[in-house]
């Protein structure tokens, strides 16, 4: 006897995917059209933030933002975050009131509207198998003018919440340009949509914005030590599974072992 898919599978396939497609087409079109007038991509970023808010609201993702007072919207930063879910990008865009640009895998460029938006509004699409020697120069063009860069240095999503080893290449941009690095911890987003599963569930996510870490005086030879320092700050506020407990949790549930940082909360 065939197993009937759970309710949230039907909700994902017949409600969320069509709704998010409409948001992507509508706001993507506005963003693309605006790019012919606004070469900075700032209008496109406002569209991206509206898209992110709608995606989270429709899915039922409740985000608590901690530590947003640590960043100044008038400055440029390199934000470094752990990566648990495809929902991390809308979570970051909806939570941070800054002009953000991302470095994404080039396969996203093939998606209608989404890929066109990324190409037209100043984001960088990279072939990770062959990024090329000029990747840092291309990344440097994304920042400046109070624009910031968001990177996911693990390079892939974590299936169990464990923060993987960070790749150091993107941090060289911050070191070379003297930009502060802001560690970001995203906790419990993996329960919204588990890696490899076509089903989303409502849930509670916490994003912690840590104090910026200065790169002044940091040399390239000390980059790996600096990267590990950033990783450790992020890891402390991520819901990593304790070794003695199972790594899985009920859909949409937050594990009781997840830490609750004491910074100021802002719910979105």
Short mmCIF file of C-alpha atoms in Angstrom, two decimals:
data_model
loop_
_atom_site.label_atom_id
_atom_site.label_comp_id
_atom_site.label_asym_id
_atom_site.label_seq_id
_atom_site.Cartn_x
_atom_site.Cartn_y
_atom_site.Cartn_z
CA UNK A 1 0.00 0.00 0.00
CA UNK A 2 1.37 3.37 -1.02
CA UNK A 3 2.26 5.72 1.82
CA UNK A 4 0.29 8.96 1.79
CA UNK A 5 2.59 12.01 2.00
CA UNK A 6 2.22 14.13 5.14
CA UNK A 7 0.19 17.34 5.20
CA UNK A 8 3.20 19.64 4.88
CA UNK A 9 4.25 17.91 1.64
CA UNK A 10 0.88 18.73 0.08
CA UNK A 11 1.10 22.27 1.48
CA UNK A 12 4.56 22.71 -0.01
CA UNK A 13 3.73 21.37 -3.47
CA UNK A 14 0.28 22.86 -3.99
CA UNK A 15 0.50 26.09 -1.98
CA UNK A 16 4.02 27.24 -1.14
CA UNK A 17 5.75 26.51 -4.45
CA UNK A 18 3.02 28.26 -6.53
CA UNK A 19 2.90 31.22 -4.10
CA UNK A 20 6.68 31.66 -4.01
CA UNK A 21 6.76 31.38 -7.82
CA UNK A 22 4.31 34.27 -8.05
CA UNK A 23 6.43 36.35 -5.64
CA UNK A 24 9.56 35.55 -7.64
CA UNK A 25 8.04 36.43 -11.01
CA UNK A 26 6.35 39.62 -9.79
CA UNK A 27 9.17 41.10 -7.70
CA UNK A 28 11.82 39.71 -10.06
CA UNK A 29 10.21 41.58 -12.95
CA UNK A 30 10.15 44.84 -10.97
CA UNK A 31 13.79 44.33 -9.98
CA UNK A 32 14.93 43.60 -13.54
CA UNK A 33 13.08 46.59 -14.99
CA UNK A 34 14.46 48.88 -12.29
CA UNK A 35 18.01 47.75 -13.08
CA UNK A 36 17.91 49.61 -16.40
CA UNK A 37 17.49 52.87 -14.47
CA UNK A 38 19.13 52.11 -11.12
CA UNK A 39 22.59 50.76 -11.90
CA UNK A 40 23.43 50.41 -8.20
CA UNK A 41 20.97 47.56 -7.69
CA UNK A 42 19.59 49.22 -4.56
CA UNK A 43 15.98 49.13 -5.79
CA UNK A 44 16.47 45.48 -6.71
CA UNK A 45 17.64 44.82 -3.16
CA UNK A 46 14.44 46.32 -1.77
CA UNK A 47 12.55 43.89 -4.01
CA UNK A 48 14.69 41.06 -2.64
CA UNK A 49 13.87 42.03 0.95
CA UNK A 50 10.15 42.17 0.14
CA UNK A 51 10.42 38.75 -1.54
CA UNK A 52 12.24 37.33 1.51
CA UNK A 53 9.60 38.67 3.92
CA UNK A 54 6.79 37.17 1.83
CA UNK A 55 8.53 33.79 1.59
CA UNK A 56 9.00 33.60 5.36
CA UNK A 57 5.50 34.84 6.14
CA UNK A 58 3.85 32.41 3.73
CA UNK A 59 5.92 29.47 4.97
CA UNK A 60 5.26 30.31 8.62
CA UNK A 61 8.87 30.94 9.60
CA UNK A 62 9.15 33.14 12.67
CA UNK A 63 12.58 34.76 12.98
CA UNK A 64 14.05 36.26 16.13
CA UNK A 65 16.95 38.62 15.42
CA UNK A 66 19.55 39.15 18.14
CA UNK A 67 22.35 41.72 18.13
CA UNK A 68 21.23 43.86 15.18
CA UNK A 69 22.48 46.89 17.14
CA UNK A 70 26.04 45.75 16.44
CA UNK A 71 25.97 46.91 12.81
CA UNK A 72 25.74 50.36 11.23
CA UNK A 73 23.68 50.47 7.99
CA UNK A 74 25.95 53.26 6.71
CA UNK A 75 29.05 51.02 6.77
CA UNK A 76 30.26 48.13 4.63
CA UNK A 77 30.92 44.71 6.14
CA UNK A 78 31.61 41.15 5.16
CA UNK A 79 28.96 39.01 6.87
CA UNK A 80 29.95 35.37 7.40
CA UNK A 81 27.20 32.90 8.26
CA UNK A 82 26.77 29.20 8.83
CA UNK A 83 24.51 27.46 6.30
CA UNK A 84 21.73 25.05 7.24
CA UNK A 85 18.92 25.56 4.75
CA UNK A 86 17.91 27.13 1.45
CA UNK A 87 15.81 29.37 3.68
CA UNK A 88 18.98 30.99 5.07
CA UNK A 89 19.10 33.53 2.24
CA UNK A 90 15.56 34.90 2.78
CA UNK A 91 16.20 34.80 6.53
CA UNK A 92 19.34 36.94 6.18
CA UNK A 93 17.83 39.36 3.66
CA UNK A 94 14.69 39.91 5.74
CA UNK A 95 16.64 40.29 8.99
CA UNK A 96 19.48 42.65 8.06
CA UNK A 97 18.53 46.26 7.16
CA UNK A 98 21.61 46.72 4.95
CA UNK A 99 22.33 46.69 1.24
CA UNK A 100 23.55 43.11 0.80
CA UNK A 101 25.20 41.35 -2.13
CA UNK A 102 25.89 37.64 -2.30
CA UNK A 103 28.36 35.33 -3.97
CA UNK A 104 26.28 32.44 -5.32
CA UNK A 105 26.91 29.36 -7.42
CA UNK A 106 26.53 30.06 -11.13
CA UNK A 107 23.80 27.43 -11.56
CA UNK A 108 21.36 29.88 -9.95
CA UNK A 109 21.82 32.09 -12.99
CA UNK A 110 19.88 29.55 -15.05
CA UNK A 111 16.68 30.11 -13.07
CA UNK A 112 14.27 32.52 -14.79
CA UNK A 113 13.65 35.77 -12.89
CA UNK A 114 15.77 34.74 -9.88
CA UNK A 115 18.94 34.32 -11.95
CA UNK A 116 18.15 37.38 -14.02
CA UNK A 117 17.68 39.40 -10.83
CA UNK A 118 21.02 38.25 -9.44
CA UNK A 119 22.88 39.12 -12.64
CA UNK A 120 21.24 42.51 -13.09
CA UNK A 121 21.48 43.80 -9.51
CA UNK A 122 25.16 43.37 -8.73
CA UNK A 123 25.46 39.89 -7.25
CA UNK A 124 28.26 37.55 -8.26
CA UNK A 125 27.66 34.10 -9.75
CA UNK A 126 30.71 31.84 -9.55
CA UNK A 127 31.59 28.45 -10.98
CA UNK A 128 32.91 26.88 -7.76
CA UNK A 129 34.78 24.19 -9.70
CA UNK A 130 36.76 26.87 -11.54
CA UNK A 131 36.35 30.26 -9.86
CA UNK A 132 39.27 31.84 -11.68
CA UNK A 133 42.12 33.99 -10.43
CA UNK A 134 40.11 37.22 -10.65
CA UNK A 135 37.40 36.18 -8.22
CA UNK A 136 38.60 38.51 -5.43
CA UNK A 137 38.67 41.46 -7.85
CA UNK A 138 35.11 40.70 -8.88
CA UNK A 139 34.05 40.40 -5.24
CA UNK A 140 35.70 43.72 -4.38
CA UNK A 141 33.44 45.45 -6.92
CA UNK A 142 30.38 44.30 -4.98
CA UNK A 143 31.23 46.28 -1.87
CA UNK A 144 31.55 49.98 -1.18
CA UNK A 145 28.97 52.72 -1.01
CA UNK A 146 27.50 51.21 2.19
CA UNK A 147 27.01 47.84 0.47
CA UNK A 148 27.99 44.67 2.27
CA UNK A 149 28.79 41.13 1.23
CA UNK A 150 27.22 38.00 2.71
CA UNK A 151 29.17 34.75 2.45
CA UNK A 152 28.48 31.18 3.55
CA UNK A 153 32.06 29.93 3.99
CA UNK A 154 31.11 26.29 4.58
CA UNK A 155 30.30 26.12 0.88
CA UNK A 156 27.35 23.78 1.38
CA UNK A 157 24.40 23.23 3.69
CA UNK A 158 24.80 21.29 6.92
CA UNK A 159 22.44 18.33 7.21
CA UNK A 160 22.59 18.08 11.02
CA UNK A 161 23.43 21.61 12.13
CA UNK A 162 27.12 20.98 12.73
CA UNK A 163 29.19 23.93 11.52
CA UNK A 164 31.66 22.59 8.95
CA UNK A 165 35.14 23.74 8.06
CA UNK A 166 35.26 27.25 6.62
CA UNK A 167 36.87 27.99 3.28
CA UNK A 168 39.19 30.96 3.63
CA UNK A 169 39.14 32.56 0.18
CA UNK A 170 36.31 35.02 0.78
CA UNK A 171 37.93 36.27 3.98
CA UNK A 172 40.91 37.51 1.99
CA UNK A 173 38.65 40.20 0.54
CA UNK A 174 37.93 41.53 4.04
CA UNK A 175 41.61 41.36 4.99
CA UNK A 176 42.81 43.07 1.80
CA UNK A 177 40.26 45.90 2.08
CA UNK A 178 40.35 46.28 5.86
CA UNK A 179 36.64 45.48 6.17
CA UNK A 180 35.26 44.21 9.48
CA UNK A 181 33.83 40.70 9.43
CA UNK A 182 30.49 40.18 11.16
CA UNK A 183 29.84 36.59 12.28
CA UNK A 184 26.22 35.46 11.95
CA UNK A 185 24.77 32.39 13.65
CA UNK A 186 21.58 30.89 12.19
CA UNK A 187 19.95 28.32 14.46
CA UNK A 188 17.18 25.84 13.58
CA UNK A 189 16.60 26.85 9.97
CA UNK A 190 17.34 23.28 8.90
CA UNK A 191 14.08 22.12 10.48
CA UNK A 192 12.11 24.37 8.11
CA UNK A 193 13.32 22.36 5.11
CA UNK A 194 15.61 19.42 5.71
CA UNK A 195 18.38 18.97 3.16
CA UNK A 196 17.29 16.64 0.36
CA UNK A 197 13.58 16.79 1.23
CA UNK A 198 10.83 18.50 -0.77
CA UNK A 199 8.78 19.59 2.23
CA UNK A 200 8.77 22.74 4.31
CA UNK A 201 7.40 23.18 7.80
CA UNK A 202 6.62 26.28 9.87
CA UNK A 203 9.18 26.88 12.58
CA UNK A 204 11.11 29.25 14.80
CA UNK A 205 14.56 30.43 13.72
CA UNK A 206 17.08 32.56 15.59
CA UNK A 207 19.67 34.68 13.81
CA UNK A 208 22.41 36.16 15.99
CA UNK A 209 24.42 39.11 14.66
CA UNK A 210 27.70 39.16 16.58
CA UNK A 211 29.97 42.14 17.10
CA UNK A 212 32.12 42.99 14.07
CA UNK A 213 35.66 41.60 14.16
CA UNK A 214 38.28 44.03 12.88
CA UNK A 215 40.72 42.89 10.21
CA UNK A 216 43.19 45.69 10.89
CA UNK A 217 46.67 44.30 11.28
CA UNK A 218 45.64 40.87 9.96
CA UNK A 219 47.92 39.59 7.21
CA UNK A 220 47.21 36.96 4.60
CA UNK A 221 49.58 34.60 6.36
CA UNK A 222 47.35 34.80 9.44
CA UNK A 223 44.12 34.32 7.47
CA UNK A 224 43.49 30.71 8.54
CA UNK A 225 43.76 31.62 12.23
CA UNK A 226 41.37 34.52 11.68
CA UNK A 227 38.89 32.26 9.83
CA UNK A 228 38.89 29.78 12.71
CA UNK A 229 38.27 32.61 15.16
CA UNK A 230 35.19 33.69 13.18
CA UNK A 231 33.98 30.09 12.91
CA UNK A 232 34.20 29.58 16.66
CA UNK A 233 32.14 32.72 17.33
CA UNK A 234 29.45 31.46 14.94
CA UNK A 235 29.50 27.90 16.26
CA UNK A 236 28.79 28.92 19.86
CA UNK A 237 25.28 30.14 18.98
CA UNK A 238 24.30 27.42 16.51
CA UNK A 239 22.06 24.50 17.52
CA UNK A 240 24.70 21.84 16.95
CA UNK A 241 23.53 18.39 18.10
CA UNK A 242 25.24 17.21 21.29
CA UNK A 243 27.26 14.01 20.69
CA UNK A 244 25.06 12.03 23.09
CA UNK A 245 21.76 13.00 21.46
CA UNK A 246 20.16 12.12 18.10
CA UNK A 247 20.74 14.65 15.34
CA UNK A 248 17.14 14.62 14.15
CA UNK A 249 14.24 16.54 15.64
CA UNK A 250 10.52 16.71 14.88
CA UNK A 251 9.58 18.83 11.89
CA UNK A 252 9.59 22.53 12.77
CA UNK A 253 10.71 21.83 16.35
CA UNK A 254 13.59 23.60 18.07
CA UNK A 255 15.84 21.28 20.10
CA UNK A 256 15.86 22.01 23.80
CA UNK A 257 19.66 22.11 23.79
CA UNK A 258 19.82 25.15 21.53
CA UNK A 259 21.42 28.12 23.33
CA UNK A 260 19.52 31.31 23.95
CA UNK A 261 21.90 34.27 23.65
CA UNK A 262 21.17 37.23 25.88
CA UNK A 263 21.34 39.93 23.23
CA UNK A 264 18.37 42.13 22.39
CA UNK A 265 15.61 40.33 20.47
CA UNK A 266 13.79 41.67 17.43
CA UNK A 267 11.06 39.45 16.01
CA UNK A 268 10.18 39.64 12.31
#
